PDB file of C-alpha atoms in Angstrom:
ATOM      1  CA  LYS A 818       1.930 -13.538  11.853  1.00 89.00           C
ATOM      2  CA  GLN A 819       0.521 -13.124   8.359  1.00 93.00           C
ATOM      3  CA  GLU A 820       2.967 -13.653   5.499  1.00 95.00           C
ATOM      4  CA  VAL A 821       2.115 -12.850   1.893  1.00 97.00           C
ATOM      5  CA  THR A 822       4.141 -14.402  -0.904  1.00 97.00           C
ATOM      6  CA  GLN A 823       4.162 -13.645  -4.603  1.00 97.00           C
ATOM      7  CA  ILE A 824       6.085 -15.928  -6.919  1.00 95.00           C
ATOM      8  CA  PRO A 825       7.754 -15.473  -9.333  1.00 95.00           C
ATOM      9  CA  ALA A 826       9.325 -12.098  -8.591  1.00 95.00           C
ATOM     10  CA  ALA A 827       9.393 -11.220 -12.277  1.00 96.00           C
ATOM     11  CA  LEU A 828       7.618 -12.328 -15.408  1.00 96.00           C
ATOM     12  CA  SER A 829       8.102 -11.476 -19.082  1.00 97.00           C
ATOM     13  CA  VAL A 830       5.452 -12.322 -21.659  1.00 96.00           C
ATOM     14  CA  PRO A 831       4.723 -11.410 -25.285  1.00 96.00           C
ATOM     15  CA  GLU A 832       1.914  -8.995 -26.011  1.00 97.00           C
ATOM     16  CA  GLY A 833      -1.505 -10.582 -26.325  1.00 97.00           C
ATOM     17  CA  GLU A 834      -0.883 -13.407 -23.894  1.00 96.00           C
ATOM     18  CA  ASN A 835      -3.350 -14.167 -21.113  1.00 97.00           C
ATOM     19  CA  LEU A 836      -1.540 -14.467 -17.813  1.00 96.00           C
ATOM     20  CA  VAL A 837      -2.076 -15.315 -14.184  1.00 97.00           C
ATOM     21  CA  LEU A 838      -0.289 -13.715 -11.234  1.00 97.00           C
ATOM     22  CA  ASN A 839      -0.316 -15.661  -7.992  1.00 97.00           C
ATOM     23  CA  CYS A 840      -0.513 -14.552  -4.389  1.00 98.00           C
ATOM     24  CA  SER A 841      -0.511 -16.771  -1.306  1.00 98.00           C
ATOM     25  CA  PHE A 842      -1.037 -15.933   2.341  1.00 97.00           C
ATOM     26  CA  THR A 843      -0.441 -17.985   5.461  1.00 96.00           C
ATOM     27  CA  ASP A 844      -3.397 -17.006   7.660  1.00 93.00           C
ATOM     28  CA  SER A 845      -6.769 -17.618   6.025  1.00 91.00           C
ATOM     29  CA  ALA A 846      -8.599 -15.406   8.544  1.00 91.00           C
ATOM     30  CA  ILE A 847      -8.637 -12.322   6.324  1.00 93.00           C
ATOM     31  CA  TYR A 848     -11.128  -9.499   5.928  1.00 92.00           C
ATOM     32  CA  ASN A 849     -10.281  -8.662   2.339  1.00 93.00           C
ATOM     33  CA  LEU A 850      -7.572  -8.891  -0.281  1.00 95.00           C
ATOM     34  CA  GLN A 851      -6.560  -6.022  -2.518  1.00 95.00           C
ATOM     35  CA  TRP A 852      -4.500  -6.034  -5.721  1.00 97.00           C
ATOM     36  CA  PHE A 853      -2.445  -2.962  -6.559  1.00 97.00           C
ATOM     37  CA  ARG A 854      -0.388  -1.810  -9.503  1.00 97.00           C
ATOM     38  CA  GLN A 855       2.853   0.098  -8.963  1.00 95.00           C
ATOM     39  CA  ASP A 856       4.714   1.800 -11.776  1.00 94.00           C
ATOM     40  CA  PRO A 857       8.456   2.458 -11.212  1.00 89.00           C
ATOM     41  CA  GLY A 858       8.968   5.185  -8.613  1.00 85.00           C
ATOM     42  CA  LYS A 859       5.233   5.762  -8.303  1.00 87.00           C
ATOM     43  CA  GLY A 860       2.442   5.136  -5.859  1.00 90.00           C
ATOM     44  CA  LEU A 861       0.035   2.246  -5.524  1.00 93.00           C
ATOM     45  CA  THR A 862      -3.053   2.158  -7.697  1.00 93.00           C
ATOM     46  CA  SER A 863      -5.882  -0.011  -6.449  1.00 92.00           C
ATOM     47  CA  LEU A 864      -6.992  -2.511  -9.098  1.00 95.00           C
ATOM     48  CA  LEU A 865      -9.414  -4.864  -7.397  1.00 95.00           C
ATOM     49  CA  LEU A 866     -10.620  -5.566  -3.890  1.00 94.00           C
ATOM     50  CA  ILE A 867     -12.177  -8.877  -2.893  1.00 94.00           C
ATOM     51  CA  GLN A 868     -14.051  -9.229   0.363  1.00 92.00           C
ATOM     52  CA  SER A 869     -13.538 -12.451   2.310  1.00 92.00           C
ATOM     53  CA  SER A 870     -17.074 -13.562   1.449  1.00 92.00           C
ATOM     54  CA  GLN A 871     -16.473 -13.135  -2.297  1.00 93.00           C
ATOM     55  CA  ARG A 872     -14.855 -15.516  -4.761  1.00 94.00           C
ATOM     56  CA  GLU A 873     -13.903 -13.090  -7.512  1.00 95.00           C
ATOM     57  CA  GLN A 874     -14.015  -9.549  -8.828  1.00 95.00           C
ATOM     58  CA  THR A 875     -13.694  -8.273 -12.370  1.00 96.00           C
ATOM     59  CA  SER A 876     -12.697  -4.958 -13.867  1.00 95.00           C
ATOM     60  CA  GLY A 877     -12.182  -4.751 -17.598  1.00 96.00           C
ATOM     61  CA  ARG A 878      -9.436  -7.183 -18.612  1.00 97.00           C
ATOM     62  CA  LEU A 879      -8.634  -7.982 -14.989  1.00 97.00           C
ATOM     63  CA  ASN A 880     -10.169 -10.727 -12.909  1.00 97.00           C
ATOM     64  CA  ALA A 881      -9.127 -11.535  -9.367  1.00 97.00           C
ATOM     65  CA  SER A 882     -10.133 -14.687  -7.545  1.00 97.00           C
ATOM     66  CA  LEU A 883      -9.892 -15.616  -3.896  1.00 97.00           C
ATOM     67  CA  ASP A 884      -9.718 -19.034  -2.261  1.00 96.00           C
ATOM     68  CA  LYS A 885      -9.535 -18.259   1.425  1.00 93.00           C
ATOM     69  CA  SER A 886      -9.358 -21.826   2.630  1.00 92.00           C
ATOM     70  CA  SER A 887      -6.227 -22.532   0.627  1.00 95.00           C
ATOM     71  CA  GLY A 888      -4.770 -19.075   1.197  1.00 96.00           C
ATOM     72  CA  ARG A 889      -4.539 -18.138  -2.452  1.00 97.00           C
ATOM     73  CA  SER A 890      -5.535 -15.392  -4.823  1.00 98.00           C
ATOM     74  CA  THR A 891      -4.882 -14.993  -8.525  1.00 98.00           C
ATOM     75  CA  LEU A 892      -4.968 -11.956 -10.754  1.00 98.00           C
ATOM     76  CA  TYR A 893      -5.848 -12.855 -14.324  1.00 98.00           C
ATOM     77  CA  ILE A 894      -4.911 -10.378 -17.049  1.00 98.00           C
ATOM     78  CA  ALA A 895      -6.499 -11.011 -20.425  1.00 97.00           C
ATOM     79  CA  ALA A 896      -4.871 -10.039 -23.710  1.00 97.00           C
ATOM     80  CA  SER A 897      -1.860  -8.387 -22.101  1.00 97.00           C
ATOM     81  CA  GLN A 898      -0.530  -5.104 -23.510  1.00 97.00           C
ATOM     82  CA  PRO A 899       2.829  -3.325 -23.118  1.00 97.00           C
ATOM     83  CA  GLY A 900       1.017  -0.751 -20.980  1.00 97.00           C
ATOM     84  CA  ASP A 901       0.346  -3.498 -18.428  1.00 97.00           C
ATOM     85  CA  SER A 902       4.061  -3.578 -17.623  1.00 97.00           C
ATOM     86  CA  ALA A 903       4.352  -2.729 -13.928  1.00 97.00           C
ATOM     87  CA  THR A 904       4.724  -4.353 -10.533  1.00 97.00           C
ATOM     88  CA  TYR A 905       1.589  -6.004  -9.182  1.00 98.00           C
ATOM     89  CA  LEU A 906       1.208  -6.309  -5.433  1.00 98.00           C
ATOM     90  CA  CYS A 907      -1.348  -8.136  -3.386  1.00 97.00           C
ATOM     91  CA  ALA A 908      -2.178  -7.193   0.182  1.00 97.00           C
ATOM     92  CA  VAL A 909      -4.444  -8.700   2.816  1.00 96.00           C
ATOM     93  CA  ALA A 910      -6.333  -7.045   5.649  1.00 93.00           C
ATOM     94  CA  ALA A 911      -6.641  -9.185   8.742  1.00 86.00           C
ATOM     95  CA  TRP A 912      -9.615  -8.411  10.946  1.00 81.00           C
ATOM     96  CA  GLY A 913     -11.632  -5.513   9.636  1.00 80.00           C
ATOM     97  CA  ALA A 914     -11.941  -2.510   7.389  1.00 76.00           C
ATOM     98  CA  ASN A 915      -9.429  -0.555   9.483  1.00 81.00           C
ATOM     99  CA  SER A 916      -6.939  -3.407   9.720  1.00 85.00           C
ATOM    100  CA  LYS A 917      -3.436  -2.782   8.435  1.00 90.00           C
ATOM    101  CA  LEU A 918      -2.549  -4.287   5.094  1.00 94.00           C
ATOM    102  CA  THR A 919       0.169  -6.939   4.843  1.00 96.00           C
ATOM    103  CA  PHE A 920       1.808  -6.807   1.440  1.00 97.00           C
ATOM    104  CA  GLY A 921       3.569  -9.264  -0.783  1.00 97.00           C
ATOM    105  CA  LYS A 922       6.775  -8.211  -2.470  1.00 96.00           C
ATOM    106  CA  GLY A 923       5.112  -7.959  -5.834  1.00 96.00           C
ATOM    107  CA  ILE A 924       5.520  -9.452  -9.283  1.00 97.00           C
ATOM    108  CA  THR A 925       7.239  -7.279 -11.871  1.00 97.00           C
ATOM    109  CA  LEU A 926       5.542  -7.864 -15.193  1.00 98.00           C
ATOM    110  CA  SER A 927       7.066  -6.977 -18.526  1.00 97.00           C
ATOM    111  CA  VAL A 928       4.892  -7.300 -21.627  1.00 97.00           C
ATOM    112  CA  ARG A 929       7.002  -7.357 -24.795  1.00 96.00           C
ATOM    113  CA  PRO A 930       5.576  -5.741 -27.955  1.00 94.00           C
TER     114      PRO A 930
ATOM    115  CA  GLU B1226     -11.251  11.710  -9.654  1.00 71.00           C
ATOM    116  CA  PRO B1227     -10.367  12.456  -6.028  1.00 73.00           C
ATOM    117  CA  GLU B1228      -6.840  11.514  -5.064  1.00 91.00           C
ATOM    118  CA  VAL B1229      -4.431  11.480  -2.168  1.00 94.00           C
ATOM    119  CA  THR B1230      -1.653  14.022  -2.650  1.00 95.00           C
ATOM    120  CA  GLN B1231       1.730  14.003  -0.957  1.00 97.00           C
ATOM    121  CA  THR B1232       4.514  16.551  -0.623  1.00 96.00           C
ATOM    122  CA  PRO B1233       7.401  16.687  -1.103  1.00 96.00           C
ATOM    123  CA  SER B1234       7.886  14.100  -3.824  1.00 95.00           C
ATOM    124  CA  HIS B1235      11.546  13.786  -2.848  1.00 96.00           C
ATOM    125  CA  GLN B1236      13.458  15.065   0.159  1.00 97.00           C
ATOM    126  CA  VAL B1237      17.138  14.713   0.896  1.00 97.00           C
ATOM    127  CA  THR B1238      18.239  15.326   4.472  1.00 97.00           C
ATOM    128  CA  GLN B1239      21.212  14.865   6.730  1.00 97.00           C
ATOM    129  CA  MET B1240      21.188  12.211   9.432  1.00 97.00           C
ATOM    130  CA  GLY B1241      19.807  13.604  12.673  1.00 97.00           C
ATOM    131  CA  GLN B1242      17.600  16.214  11.030  1.00 97.00           C
ATOM    132  CA  GLU B1243      13.848  16.429  11.496  1.00 97.00           C
ATOM    133  CA  VAL B1244      11.625  15.727   8.513  1.00 98.00           C
ATOM    134  CA  ILE B1245       7.919  16.348   7.995  1.00 97.00           C
ATOM    135  CA  LEU B1246       6.091  14.587   5.194  1.00 98.00           C
ATOM    136  CA  ARG B1247       2.719  15.979   4.247  1.00 97.00           C
ATOM    137  CA  CYS B1248      -0.403  14.372   2.877  1.00 97.00           C
ATOM    138  CA  VAL B1249      -3.790  15.629   1.804  1.00 96.00           C
ATOM    139  CA  PRO B1250      -6.193  12.671   1.979  1.00 95.00           C
ATOM    140  CA  ILE B1251      -9.336  12.414  -0.104  1.00 93.00           C
ATOM    141  CA  SER B1252     -11.685  15.026   1.285  1.00 89.00           C
ATOM    142  CA  ASN B1253     -14.504  12.908   2.725  1.00 87.00           C
ATOM    143  CA  HIS B1254     -12.238  10.171   4.063  1.00 90.00           C
ATOM    144  CA  LEU B1255     -11.960   9.532   7.779  1.00 89.00           C
ATOM    145  CA  TYR B1256      -9.210   6.948   8.153  1.00 92.00           C
ATOM    146  CA  PHE B1257      -5.584   7.756   7.412  1.00 95.00           C
ATOM    147  CA  TYR B1258      -2.458   5.657   7.159  1.00 96.00           C
ATOM    148  CA  TRP B1259       1.272   5.809   6.578  1.00 98.00           C
ATOM    149  CA  TYR B1260       3.175   2.985   4.949  1.00 98.00           C
ATOM    150  CA  ARG B1261       6.770   2.855   3.784  1.00 97.00           C
ATOM    151  CA  GLN B1262       8.757   0.895   1.243  1.00 95.00           C
ATOM    152  CA  ILE B1263      12.497   0.539   1.554  1.00 95.00           C
ATOM    153  CA  LEU B1264      14.064   0.057  -1.865  1.00 92.00           C
ATOM    154  CA  GLY B1265      13.652  -3.528  -3.012  1.00 89.00           C
ATOM    155  CA  GLN B1266      11.542  -4.537  -0.016  1.00 93.00           C
ATOM    156  CA  LYS B1267       7.873  -4.983   0.784  1.00 95.00           C
ATOM    157  CA  VAL B1268       5.514  -2.153   1.569  1.00 96.00           C
ATOM    158  CA  GLU B1269       5.252  -2.002   5.389  1.00 97.00           C
ATOM    159  CA  PHE B1270       2.558  -0.577   7.623  1.00 97.00           C
ATOM    160  CA  LEU B1271       3.592   2.231   9.959  1.00 98.00           C
ATOM    161  CA  VAL B1272       0.492   3.722  11.543  1.00 97.00           C
ATOM    162  CA  SER B1273      -3.261   4.206  11.222  1.00 95.00           C
ATOM    163  CA  PHE B1274      -5.147   7.264  12.465  1.00 94.00           C
ATOM    164  CA  TYR B1275      -8.812   7.932  13.091  1.00 91.00           C
ATOM    165  CA  ASN B1276     -10.745  10.544  15.036  1.00 89.00           C
ATOM    166  CA  ASN B1277      -7.569  12.432  15.877  1.00 90.00           C
ATOM    167  CA  GLU B1278      -5.780   9.545  17.450  1.00 93.00           C
ATOM    168  CA  ILE B1279      -3.590   6.619  16.509  1.00 95.00           C
ATOM    169  CA  SER B1280      -5.599   3.427  15.995  1.00 93.00           C
ATOM    170  CA  GLU B1281      -2.690   1.064  15.453  1.00 93.00           C
ATOM    171  CA  LYS B1282       1.058   1.335  14.996  1.00 95.00           C
ATOM    172  CA  SER B1283       3.774  -1.072  14.011  1.00 95.00           C
ATOM    173  CA  GLU B1284       7.053  -1.837  15.753  1.00 94.00           C
ATOM    174  CA  ILE B1285       8.751   0.452  13.247  1.00 94.00           C
ATOM    175  CA  PHE B1286       6.736   3.426  14.513  1.00 96.00           C
ATOM    176  CA  ASP B1287       8.840   4.222  17.568  1.00 94.00           C
ATOM    177  CA  ASP B1288       9.260   7.446  19.535  1.00 94.00           C
ATOM    178  CA  GLN B1289      11.081   9.058  16.620  1.00 96.00           C
ATOM    179  CA  PHE B1290       7.885   9.062  14.604  1.00 97.00           C
ATOM    180  CA  SER B1291       4.716  11.056  15.145  1.00 97.00           C
ATOM    181  CA  VAL B1292       1.588  11.845  13.156  1.00 97.00           C
ATOM    182  CA  GLU B1293      -0.732  14.793  13.270  1.00 94.00           C
ATOM    183  CA  ARG B1294      -3.801  16.154  11.581  1.00 91.00           C
ATOM    184  CA  PRO B1295      -3.160  19.848  12.165  1.00 85.00           C
ATOM    185  CA  ASP B1296      -6.238  21.052  10.294  1.00 86.00           C
ATOM    186  CA  GLY B1297      -9.178  19.657   8.384  1.00 77.00           C
ATOM    187  CA  SER B1298      -7.205  18.645   5.331  1.00 85.00           C
ATOM    188  CA  ASN B1299      -3.582  17.770   6.093  1.00 92.00           C
ATOM    189  CA  PHE B1300      -2.121  14.630   7.652  1.00 96.00           C
ATOM    190  CA  THR B1301       1.571  14.707   8.498  1.00 97.00           C
ATOM    191  CA  LEU B1302       4.300  12.251   9.411  1.00 98.00           C
ATOM    192  CA  LYS B1303       7.219  13.647  11.401  1.00 97.00           C
ATOM    193  CA  ILE B1304      10.523  11.902  11.918  1.00 97.00           C
ATOM    194  CA  ARG B1305      12.335  13.680  14.726  1.00 96.00           C
ATOM    195  CA  SER B1306      15.926  12.619  14.167  1.00 95.00           C
ATOM    196  CA  THR B1307      16.400  10.794  10.909  1.00 96.00           C
ATOM    197  CA  LYS B1308      18.644   7.754  10.570  1.00 96.00           C
ATOM    198  CA  LEU B1309      20.184   6.265   7.446  1.00 97.00           C
ATOM    199  CA  GLU B1310      17.735   3.366   7.650  1.00 96.00           C
ATOM    200  CA  ASP B1311      14.786   5.762   7.416  1.00 97.00           C
ATOM    201  CA  SER B1312      15.591   6.197   3.727  1.00 97.00           C
ATOM    202  CA  ALA B1313      12.506   4.876   1.953  1.00 97.00           C
ATOM    203  CA  MET B1314       9.420   5.801  -0.016  1.00 96.00           C
ATOM    204  CA  TYR B1315       6.682   6.878   2.367  1.00 98.00           C
ATOM    205  CA  PHE B1316       3.097   6.393   1.245  1.00 97.00           C
ATOM    206  CA  CYS B1317       0.043   8.053   2.711  1.00 97.00           C
ATOM    207  CA  ALA B1318      -3.313   6.323   2.290  1.00 96.00           C
ATOM    208  CA  SER B1319      -6.886   7.071   3.209  1.00 94.00           C
ATOM    209  CA  ARG B1320     -10.267   5.407   3.157  1.00 91.00           C
ATOM    210  CA  GLY B1321     -13.850   6.421   3.600  1.00 85.00           C
ATOM    211  CA  ASP B1322     -16.436   5.292   6.087  1.00 72.00           C
ATOM    212  CA  GLU B1323     -17.671   2.325   4.106  1.00 74.00           C
ATOM    213  CA  ASN B1324     -16.705  -1.085   5.381  1.00 75.00           C
ATOM    214  CA  THR B1325     -15.063  -2.350   2.227  1.00 76.00           C
ATOM    215  CA  GLY B1326     -11.668  -1.408   3.612  1.00 77.00           C
ATOM    216  CA  GLU B1327     -10.439  -0.190   0.236  1.00 85.00           C
ATOM    217  CA  LEU B1328      -7.379   2.015   0.623  1.00 89.00           C
ATOM    218  CA  PHE B1329      -6.356   4.785  -1.741  1.00 92.00           C
ATOM    219  CA  PHE B1330      -2.673   5.610  -1.827  1.00 94.00           C
ATOM    220  CA  GLY B1331      -0.752   8.736  -2.732  1.00 95.00           C
ATOM    221  CA  GLU B1332       2.210   8.881  -5.095  1.00 94.00           C
ATOM    222  CA  GLY B1333       4.662   8.722  -2.217  1.00 95.00           C
ATOM    223  CA  SER B1334       7.437  10.879  -0.785  1.00 97.00           C
ATOM    224  CA  ARG B1335      10.946   9.587  -1.318  1.00 97.00           C
ATOM    225  CA  LEU B1336      13.151  10.300   1.680  1.00 98.00           C
ATOM    226  CA  THR B1337      16.909  10.035   1.305  1.00 97.00           C
ATOM    227  CA  VAL B1338      18.967  10.331   4.488  1.00 97.00           C
ATOM    228  CA  LEU B1339      22.681  11.019   4.005  1.00 96.00           C
TER     229      LEU B1339
END
């Protein structure tokens, strides 16, 4: 059974810092990995999706990498801003495009002005 | 930008009552999902739906739950007799026909069972 872990549960950094959020998964046989942002009491906003054949994806100040063999992904946020404060979740799809997503618990990020 | 919309945003109900949560997926999407998130816990898969039938369901999705696409735009989740432990945020998601597998989620419906 796939397990997705995100440690630490919370992180507080000063504005401007570059930071890395980690995600690990137990079964390396994944179809894709998706990073989401969740603001308090809100829905999930897709940030980046990495297919199993890819190593990384970039969007603006965000870069996500995937190392399937070691069961790890990282989300890199450059030059963090207070508006980046949110919970970041990673989720993996097992066998195909229609596979259910298995989520981590998320990392709650606070960027201090 | 197209988005998944959900109603109601918050519903409070008494234990044992029936609840219907509604979703309007992105218009050209073909695959539909329900997930839920109990406060402080992980987002969990409930059910996936394609071509008017359930593709996959989790252990959580027992006989008390059902899904329906009553017309060309709505996708509903019905809980027949709510329990206290059904209190959660329920998220609808949809995806298109491409094989990326990227899911787009709605803002969620918060269900509180008293």
